[in-house]
Amino acid sequence: MDHPKIYVGGGCREDRALDVCLYAIQRRASDLVEISPLKRPALAPLGRLDIADDDLAGRMRFLIPTLNGFKGWAAFVTRDTLFQADIYELWQLRDERRAVMGVWHDDKTTDPAFACDRLPSLLLWNCGHPANRALTLDYALRSDRTGLCRFDWLHDGLRGQLPEEWNWRDGQSNPALPPKAIEFAQSRPWQGGANPCRYADLWRREAQRIFGEAIPAGGLSTV
């Protein structure tokens, strides 16, 4: 099997979260994994990007087919995600009929009021799918963001569904479901004053393996 390629981005700017995300992926991977953190220097091959950082962060997941040369498969994951399973398990779920796969938590992704808020934190991109050729660099950076979040360039049936455990969200996902990837977008364990969140202890435990010190329940930073 070809090795997974993962791009890690998202709106969270906390490097501690990125370190834990990368470490958790690698620690559980059964074989080689290629991981590319998405910071501006990593986007240099795309040329000069005249776009504000906040807007760019919200569009990064839509740059993956371009970054991957419209070839093969690649995953996008936000840095506030904690993997609890082998990325190769996710790789086995690829469906060549689909242009993109994710955990679509509800039907509100078609509602402009919810389209961007409800985006999966993990997307499995079929970069070589013909439909994704429409997702050019200019389209990803310049088109209406709500339309991007609705995946307007795709026809019905080209979005594939991943099992819910690959994008577990506190308050949305089935609490009885053992998570394979946990999203901490709403309550971030690394921040001081963070709201209590299920599985935050798992994140702190992973962080302790890296930084060699216990992470208090209230987080370490106030940023």
PDB file of C-alpha atoms in Angstrom:
ATOM      1  CA  MET A   1       0.000   0.000   0.000  1.00  0.00           C
ATOM      2  CA  ASP A   2       1.255   3.501  -0.784  1.00  0.00           C
ATOM      3  CA  HIS A   3       2.077   5.532   2.283  1.00  0.00           C
ATOM      4  CA  PRO A   4      -0.359   8.176   3.532  1.00  0.00           C
ATOM      5  CA  LYS A   5       0.307  11.838   2.858  1.00  0.00           C
ATOM      6  CA  ILE A   6      -1.157  14.270   5.378  1.00  0.00           C
ATOM      7  CA  TYR A   7      -1.380  18.050   5.310  1.00  0.00           C
ATOM      8  CA  VAL A   8      -1.941  19.662   8.720  1.00  0.00           C
ATOM      9  CA  GLY A   9      -3.450  23.146   8.875  1.00  0.00           C
ATOM     10  CA  GLY A  10      -6.461  24.993  10.228  1.00  0.00           C
ATOM     11  CA  GLY A  11      -7.177  28.197  12.080  1.00  0.00           C
ATOM     12  CA  CYS A  12      -5.533  27.244  15.385  1.00  0.00           C
ATOM     13  CA  ARG A  13      -2.115  28.946  15.630  1.00  0.00           C
ATOM     14  CA  GLU A  14      -0.881  27.237  18.793  1.00  0.00           C
ATOM     15  CA  ASP A  15       2.360  25.357  17.990  1.00  0.00           C
ATOM     16  CA  ARG A  16       1.807  23.090  20.989  1.00  0.00           C
ATOM     17  CA  ALA A  17      -1.361  21.769  19.371  1.00  0.00           C
ATOM     18  CA  LEU A  18       0.513  21.156  16.111  1.00  0.00           C
ATOM     19  CA  ASP A  19       3.288  19.261  17.921  1.00  0.00           C
ATOM     20  CA  VAL A  20       0.789  16.988  19.641  1.00  0.00           C
ATOM     21  CA  CYS A  21      -1.162  16.399  16.423  1.00  0.00           C
ATOM     22  CA  LEU A  22       1.967  15.390  14.491  1.00  0.00           C
ATOM     23  CA  TYR A  23       3.312  13.237  17.312  1.00  0.00           C
ATOM     24  CA  ALA A  24       0.035  11.348  17.789  1.00  0.00           C
ATOM     25  CA  ILE A  25      -0.190  10.546  14.071  1.00  0.00           C
ATOM     26  CA  GLN A  26       3.385   9.271  13.882  1.00  0.00           C
ATOM     27  CA  ARG A  27       3.279   7.353  17.162  1.00  0.00           C
ATOM     28  CA  ARG A  28       0.304   5.269  16.013  1.00  0.00           C
ATOM     29  CA  ALA A  29       1.237   4.818  12.355  1.00  0.00           C
ATOM     30  CA  SER A  30       2.181   1.255  11.431  1.00  0.00           C
ATOM     31  CA  ASP A  31       4.471   2.410   8.608  1.00  0.00           C
ATOM     32  CA  LEU A  32       5.860   5.485   6.885  1.00  0.00           C
ATOM     33  CA  VAL A  33       3.720   8.635   6.918  1.00  0.00           C
ATOM     34  CA  GLU A  34       4.500  11.840   5.026  1.00  0.00           C
ATOM     35  CA  ILE A  35       3.288  14.886   6.957  1.00  0.00           C
ATOM     36  CA  SER A  36       3.384  18.508   5.784  1.00  0.00           C
ATOM     37  CA  PRO A  37       2.428  21.263   8.266  1.00  0.00           C
ATOM     38  CA  LEU A  38       0.687  24.026   6.321  1.00  0.00           C
ATOM     39  CA  LYS A  39       2.399  27.293   7.178  1.00  0.00           C
ATOM     40  CA  ARG A  40       3.123  30.068   4.701  1.00  0.00           C
ATOM     41  CA  PRO A  41       6.677  28.842   3.936  1.00  0.00           C
ATOM     42  CA  ALA A  42       5.273  25.429   3.025  1.00  0.00           C
ATOM     43  CA  LEU A  43       2.962  27.121   0.519  1.00  0.00           C
ATOM     44  CA  ALA A  44       5.841  28.827  -1.309  1.00  0.00           C
ATOM     45  CA  PRO A  45       5.556  26.471  -4.343  1.00  0.00           C
ATOM     46  CA  LEU A  46       2.151  28.006  -5.008  1.00  0.00           C
ATOM     47  CA  GLY A  47       3.699  31.454  -5.479  1.00  0.00           C
ATOM     48  CA  ARG A  48       2.883  34.678  -3.709  1.00  0.00           C
ATOM     49  CA  LEU A  49      -0.456  34.429  -1.915  1.00  0.00           C
ATOM     50  CA  ASP A  50      -1.974  37.889  -1.486  1.00  0.00           C
ATOM     51  CA  ILE A  51      -4.531  36.866   1.099  1.00  0.00           C
ATOM     52  CA  ALA A  52      -4.915  37.589   4.812  1.00  0.00           C
ATOM     53  CA  ASP A  53      -3.753  34.900   7.230  1.00  0.00           C
ATOM     54  CA  ASP A  54      -7.210  34.303   8.714  1.00  0.00           C
ATOM     55  CA  ASP A  55      -8.808  33.894   5.297  1.00  0.00           C
ATOM     56  CA  LEU A  56      -5.988  31.650   4.138  1.00  0.00           C
ATOM     57  CA  ALA A  57      -6.382  29.418   7.196  1.00  0.00           C
ATOM     58  CA  GLY A  58     -10.050  28.889   6.345  1.00  0.00           C
ATOM     59  CA  ARG A  59      -9.215  27.957   2.762  1.00  0.00           C
ATOM     60  CA  MET A  60      -6.196  25.723   3.328  1.00  0.00           C
ATOM     61  CA  ARG A  61      -8.140  22.466   3.178  1.00  0.00           C
ATOM     62  CA  PHE A  62      -9.219  23.371  -0.355  1.00  0.00           C
ATOM     63  CA  LEU A  63      -5.613  23.763  -1.510  1.00  0.00           C
ATOM     64  CA  ILE A  64      -4.805  20.076  -1.023  1.00  0.00           C
ATOM     65  CA  PRO A  65      -5.520  18.815  -4.580  1.00  0.00           C
ATOM     66  CA  THR A  66      -3.323  21.621  -5.986  1.00  0.00           C
ATOM     67  CA  LEU A  67      -0.534  21.007  -3.456  1.00  0.00           C
ATOM     68  CA  ASN A  68      -0.641  17.313  -4.293  1.00  0.00           C
ATOM     69  CA  GLY A  69      -0.393  17.983  -8.024  1.00  0.00           C
ATOM     70  CA  PHE A  70      -3.911  16.691  -8.692  1.00  0.00           C
ATOM     71  CA  LYS A  71      -2.532  13.171  -8.215  1.00  0.00           C
ATOM     72  CA  GLY A  72      -3.191  10.386  -5.746  1.00  0.00           C
ATOM     73  CA  TRP A  73      -4.774  10.711  -2.338  1.00  0.00           C
ATOM     74  CA  ALA A  74      -3.969  13.038   0.540  1.00  0.00           C
ATOM     75  CA  ALA A  75      -5.555  13.821   3.877  1.00  0.00           C
ATOM     76  CA  PHE A  76      -6.136  17.226   5.411  1.00  0.00           C
ATOM     77  CA  VAL A  77      -6.434  17.493   9.166  1.00  0.00           C
ATOM     78  CA  THR A  78      -6.658  20.492  11.463  1.00  0.00           C
ATOM     79  CA  ARG A  79      -3.936  20.790  14.072  1.00  0.00           C
ATOM     80  CA  ASP A  80      -6.501  20.664  16.895  1.00  0.00           C
ATOM     81  CA  THR A  81      -7.151  16.991  16.098  1.00  0.00           C
ATOM     82  CA  LEU A  82      -5.806  14.118  18.197  1.00  0.00           C
ATOM     83  CA  PHE A  83      -5.420  10.736  16.477  1.00  0.00           C
ATOM     84  CA  GLN A  84      -6.188   7.629  18.487  1.00  0.00           C
ATOM     85  CA  ALA A  85      -5.796   5.116  15.660  1.00  0.00           C
ATOM     86  CA  ASP A  86      -3.391   4.141  12.905  1.00  0.00           C
ATOM     87  CA  ILE A  87      -3.642   6.464   9.882  1.00  0.00           C
ATOM     88  CA  TYR A  88      -3.359   3.331   7.703  1.00  0.00           C
ATOM     89  CA  GLU A  89      -6.815   2.310   8.918  1.00  0.00           C
ATOM     90  CA  LEU A  90      -8.136   5.549   7.452  1.00  0.00           C
ATOM     91  CA  TRP A  91      -6.212   4.953   4.220  1.00  0.00           C
ATOM     92  CA  GLN A  92      -8.047   1.664   3.708  1.00  0.00           C
ATOM     93  CA  LEU A  93     -11.357   3.555   3.521  1.00  0.00           C
ATOM     94  CA  ARG A  94     -10.486   5.384   0.280  1.00  0.00           C
ATOM     95  CA  ASP A  95     -13.204   5.122  -2.347  1.00  0.00           C
ATOM     96  CA  GLU A  96     -12.087   5.952  -5.889  1.00  0.00           C
ATOM     97  CA  ARG A  97     -15.653   6.929  -6.805  1.00  0.00           C
ATOM     98  CA  ARG A  98     -15.505   9.912  -4.427  1.00  0.00           C
ATOM     99  CA  ALA A  99     -13.721  13.229  -4.922  1.00  0.00           C
ATOM    100  CA  VAL A 100     -13.525  13.941  -1.195  1.00  0.00           C
ATOM    101  CA  MET A 101     -14.464  12.020   1.945  1.00  0.00           C
ATOM    102  CA  GLY A 102     -15.260  13.228   5.445  1.00  0.00           C
ATOM    103  CA  VAL A 103     -17.596  12.911   8.401  1.00  0.00           C
ATOM    104  CA  TRP A 104     -20.549  15.088   7.439  1.00  0.00           C
ATOM    105  CA  HIS A 105     -22.149  15.558  10.849  1.00  0.00           C
ATOM    106  CA  ASP A 106     -25.463  16.883   9.540  1.00  0.00           C
ATOM    107  CA  ASP A 107     -27.155  18.330   6.474  1.00  0.00           C
ATOM    108  CA  LYS A 108     -26.462  21.942   7.458  1.00  0.00           C
ATOM    109  CA  THR A 109     -23.380  21.993   5.228  1.00  0.00           C
ATOM    110  CA  THR A 110     -25.773  23.079   2.463  1.00  0.00           C
ATOM    111  CA  ASP A 111     -27.023  26.041   4.532  1.00  0.00           C
ATOM    112  CA  PRO A 112     -24.907  29.199   4.122  1.00  0.00           C
ATOM    113  CA  ALA A 113     -25.324  29.951   7.822  1.00  0.00           C
ATOM    114  CA  PHE A 114     -23.627  26.693   8.785  1.00  0.00           C
ATOM    115  CA  ALA A 115     -21.515  25.644   5.795  1.00  0.00           C
ATOM    116  CA  CYS A 116     -18.097  26.721   7.110  1.00  0.00           C
ATOM    117  CA  ASP A 117     -18.818  26.097  10.800  1.00  0.00           C
ATOM    118  CA  ARG A 118     -19.699  22.459  10.158  1.00  0.00           C
ATOM    119  CA  LEU A 119     -16.741  21.535   7.951  1.00  0.00           C
ATOM    120  CA  PRO A 120     -15.028  18.287   8.943  1.00  0.00           C
ATOM    121  CA  SER A 121     -11.646  18.730  10.587  1.00  0.00           C
ATOM    122  CA  LEU A 122     -10.427  15.705   8.635  1.00  0.00           C
ATOM    123  CA  LEU A 123     -10.870  15.342   4.890  1.00  0.00           C
ATOM    124  CA  LEU A 124      -9.637  12.538   2.679  1.00  0.00           C
ATOM    125  CA  TRP A 125      -8.994  14.012  -0.766  1.00  0.00           C
ATOM    126  CA  ASN A 126      -8.967  12.040  -4.000  1.00  0.00           C
ATOM    127  CA  CYS A 127      -6.677  14.609  -5.595  1.00  0.00           C
ATOM    128  CA  GLY A 128      -6.649  12.800  -8.931  1.00  0.00           C
ATOM    129  CA  HIS A 129     -10.432  12.700  -9.296  1.00  0.00           C
ATOM    130  CA  PRO A 130     -11.446  14.548 -12.490  1.00  0.00           C
ATOM    131  CA  ALA A 131     -14.010  16.651 -10.614  1.00  0.00           C
ATOM    132  CA  ASN A 132     -11.293  18.181  -8.435  1.00  0.00           C
ATOM    133  CA  ARG A 133      -9.601  19.681 -11.491  1.00  0.00           C
ATOM    134  CA  ALA A 134     -12.082  22.532 -11.063  1.00  0.00           C
ATOM    135  CA  LEU A 135     -10.535  23.294  -7.663  1.00  0.00           C
ATOM    136  CA  THR A 136      -7.708  25.381  -9.081  1.00  0.00           C
ATOM    137  CA  LEU A 137      -5.532  27.651  -6.969  1.00  0.00           C
ATOM    138  CA  ASP A 138      -7.433  30.713  -8.150  1.00  0.00           C
ATOM    139  CA  TYR A 139     -10.788  29.078  -7.402  1.00  0.00           C
ATOM    140  CA  ALA A 140      -9.679  28.020  -3.912  1.00  0.00           C
ATOM    141  CA  LEU A 141      -8.333  31.475  -3.033  1.00  0.00           C
ATOM    142  CA  ARG A 142     -10.741  33.827  -4.795  1.00  0.00           C
ATOM    143  CA  SER A 143     -14.149  32.203  -4.919  1.00  0.00           C
ATOM    144  CA  ASP A 144     -16.872  32.778  -2.343  1.00  0.00           C
ATOM    145  CA  ARG A 145     -15.841  30.936   0.812  1.00  0.00           C
ATOM    146  CA  THR A 146     -19.355  29.758   1.581  1.00  0.00           C
ATOM    147  CA  GLY A 147     -19.513  28.137  -1.846  1.00  0.00           C
ATOM    148  CA  LEU A 148     -16.234  26.389  -1.123  1.00  0.00           C
ATOM    149  CA  CYS A 149     -17.565  25.110   2.186  1.00  0.00           C
ATOM    150  CA  ARG A 150     -20.593  23.712   0.339  1.00  0.00           C
ATOM    151  CA  PHE A 151     -18.265  22.015  -2.174  1.00  0.00           C
ATOM    152  CA  ASP A 152     -20.173  23.713  -4.981  1.00  0.00           C
ATOM    153  CA  TRP A 153     -17.823  22.397  -7.663  1.00  0.00           C
ATOM    154  CA  LEU A 154     -18.873  18.800  -6.946  1.00  0.00           C
ATOM    155  CA  HIS A 155     -21.951  17.024  -8.253  1.00  0.00           C
ATOM    156  CA  ASP A 156     -24.171  14.995  -5.945  1.00  0.00           C
ATOM    157  CA  GLY A 157     -22.662  11.721  -4.816  1.00  0.00           C
ATOM    158  CA  LEU A 158     -19.018  12.768  -5.071  1.00  0.00           C
ATOM    159  CA  ARG A 159     -18.701  13.465  -1.337  1.00  0.00           C
ATOM    160  CA  GLY A 160     -18.069  10.192   0.479  1.00  0.00           C
ATOM    161  CA  GLN A 161     -18.933   9.511   4.102  1.00  0.00           C
ATOM    162  CA  LEU A 162     -16.288   8.367   6.576  1.00  0.00           C
ATOM    163  CA  PRO A 163     -17.211   6.554   9.801  1.00  0.00           C
ATOM    164  CA  GLU A 164     -18.118   8.996  12.570  1.00  0.00           C
ATOM    165  CA  GLU A 165     -15.235   7.915  14.792  1.00  0.00           C
ATOM    166  CA  TRP A 166     -12.773   9.598  12.393  1.00  0.00           C
ATOM    167  CA  ASN A 167     -14.027  13.075  13.331  1.00  0.00           C
ATOM    168  CA  TRP A 168     -15.307  12.776  16.889  1.00  0.00           C
ATOM    169  CA  ARG A 169     -16.701  16.051  18.278  1.00  0.00           C
ATOM    170  CA  ASP A 170     -17.781  16.579  21.847  1.00  0.00           C
ATOM    171  CA  GLY A 171     -21.483  17.402  21.955  1.00  0.00           C
ATOM    172  CA  GLN A 172     -22.116  16.207  18.389  1.00  0.00           C
ATOM    173  CA  SER A 173     -20.724  12.694  18.079  1.00  0.00           C
ATOM    174  CA  ASN A 174     -22.080   9.563  19.708  1.00  0.00           C
ATOM    175  CA  PRO A 175     -20.537   9.540  23.226  1.00  0.00           C
ATOM    176  CA  ALA A 176     -20.504   5.728  23.230  1.00  0.00           C
ATOM    177  CA  LEU A 177     -18.380   5.604  20.084  1.00  0.00           C
ATOM    178  CA  PRO A 178     -14.643   4.961  20.648  1.00  0.00           C
ATOM    179  CA  PRO A 179     -12.986   7.808  18.716  1.00  0.00           C
ATOM    180  CA  LYS A 180     -10.216   7.325  16.181  1.00  0.00           C
ATOM    181  CA  ALA A 181      -9.602  11.064  15.699  1.00  0.00           C
ATOM    182  CA  ILE A 182     -10.838  13.676  18.192  1.00  0.00           C
ATOM    183  CA  GLU A 183     -11.444  17.304  17.216  1.00  0.00           C
ATOM    184  CA  PHE A 184     -10.852  19.916  19.930  1.00  0.00           C
ATOM    185  CA  ALA A 185     -11.960  22.973  17.942  1.00  0.00           C
ATOM    186  CA  GLN A 186     -14.564  24.175  20.445  1.00  0.00           C
ATOM    187  CA  SER A 187     -12.646  23.491  23.672  1.00  0.00           C
ATOM    188  CA  ARG A 188      -8.869  23.490  23.413  1.00  0.00           C
ATOM    189  CA  PRO A 189      -7.039  21.698  26.252  1.00  0.00           C
ATOM    190  CA  TRP A 190      -3.830  23.687  25.667  1.00  0.00           C
ATOM    191  CA  GLN A 191      -5.500  27.018  26.429  1.00  0.00           C
ATOM    192  CA  GLY A 192      -5.895  28.539  29.857  1.00  0.00           C
ATOM    193  CA  GLY A 193      -9.540  28.786  30.858  1.00  0.00           C
ATOM    194  CA  ALA A 194     -10.647  26.205  28.293  1.00  0.00           C
ATOM    195  CA  ASN A 195     -14.093  24.722  28.823  1.00  0.00           C
ATOM    196  CA  PRO A 196     -14.174  21.130  30.100  1.00  0.00           C
ATOM    197  CA  CYS A 197     -14.210  18.704  27.202  1.00  0.00           C
ATOM    198  CA  ARG A 198     -14.449  14.946  26.999  1.00  0.00           C
ATOM    199  CA  TYR A 199     -11.104  13.324  26.144  1.00  0.00           C
ATOM    200  CA  ALA A 200      -9.125  16.450  27.033  1.00  0.00           C
ATOM    201  CA  ASP A 201      -7.153  14.180  29.391  1.00  0.00           C
ATOM    202  CA  LEU A 202      -6.005  12.157  26.366  1.00  0.00           C
ATOM    203  CA  TRP A 203      -4.634  15.303  24.753  1.00  0.00           C
ATOM    204  CA  ARG A 204      -2.813  16.315  27.937  1.00  0.00           C
ATOM    205  CA  ARG A 205      -1.356  12.816  28.279  1.00  0.00           C
ATOM    206  CA  GLU A 206      -0.047  12.964  24.714  1.00  0.00           C
ATOM    207  CA  ALA A 207       1.428  16.407  25.363  1.00  0.00           C
ATOM    208  CA  GLN A 208       3.173  15.126  28.484  1.00  0.00           C
ATOM    209  CA  ARG A 209       4.941  12.484  26.386  1.00  0.00           C
ATOM    210  CA  ILE A 210       6.401  15.278  24.254  1.00  0.00           C
ATOM    211  CA  PHE A 211       7.122  18.040  26.729  1.00  0.00           C
ATOM    212  CA  GLY A 212       7.996  15.863  29.715  1.00  0.00           C
ATOM    213  CA  GLU A 213       5.723  17.645  32.155  1.00  0.00           C
ATOM    214  CA  ALA A 214       2.144  17.288  33.266  1.00  0.00           C
ATOM    215  CA  ILE A 215      -0.265  19.655  31.490  1.00  0.00           C
ATOM    216  CA  PRO A 216      -2.758  21.124  33.988  1.00  0.00           C
ATOM    217  CA  ALA A 217      -6.467  20.764  33.277  1.00  0.00           C
ATOM    218  CA  GLY A 218      -6.682  24.539  32.758  1.00  0.00           C
ATOM    219  CA  GLY A 219      -4.093  24.509  29.988  1.00  0.00           C
ATOM    220  CA  LEU A 220      -0.767  26.328  29.810  1.00  0.00           C
ATOM    221  CA  SER A 221      -1.471  29.433  27.748  1.00  0.00           C
ATOM    222  CA  THR A 222      -4.080  32.132  27.512  1.00  0.00           C
ATOM    223  CA  VAL A 223      -3.545  32.856  23.805  1.00  0.00           C
TER     224      VAL A 223
END
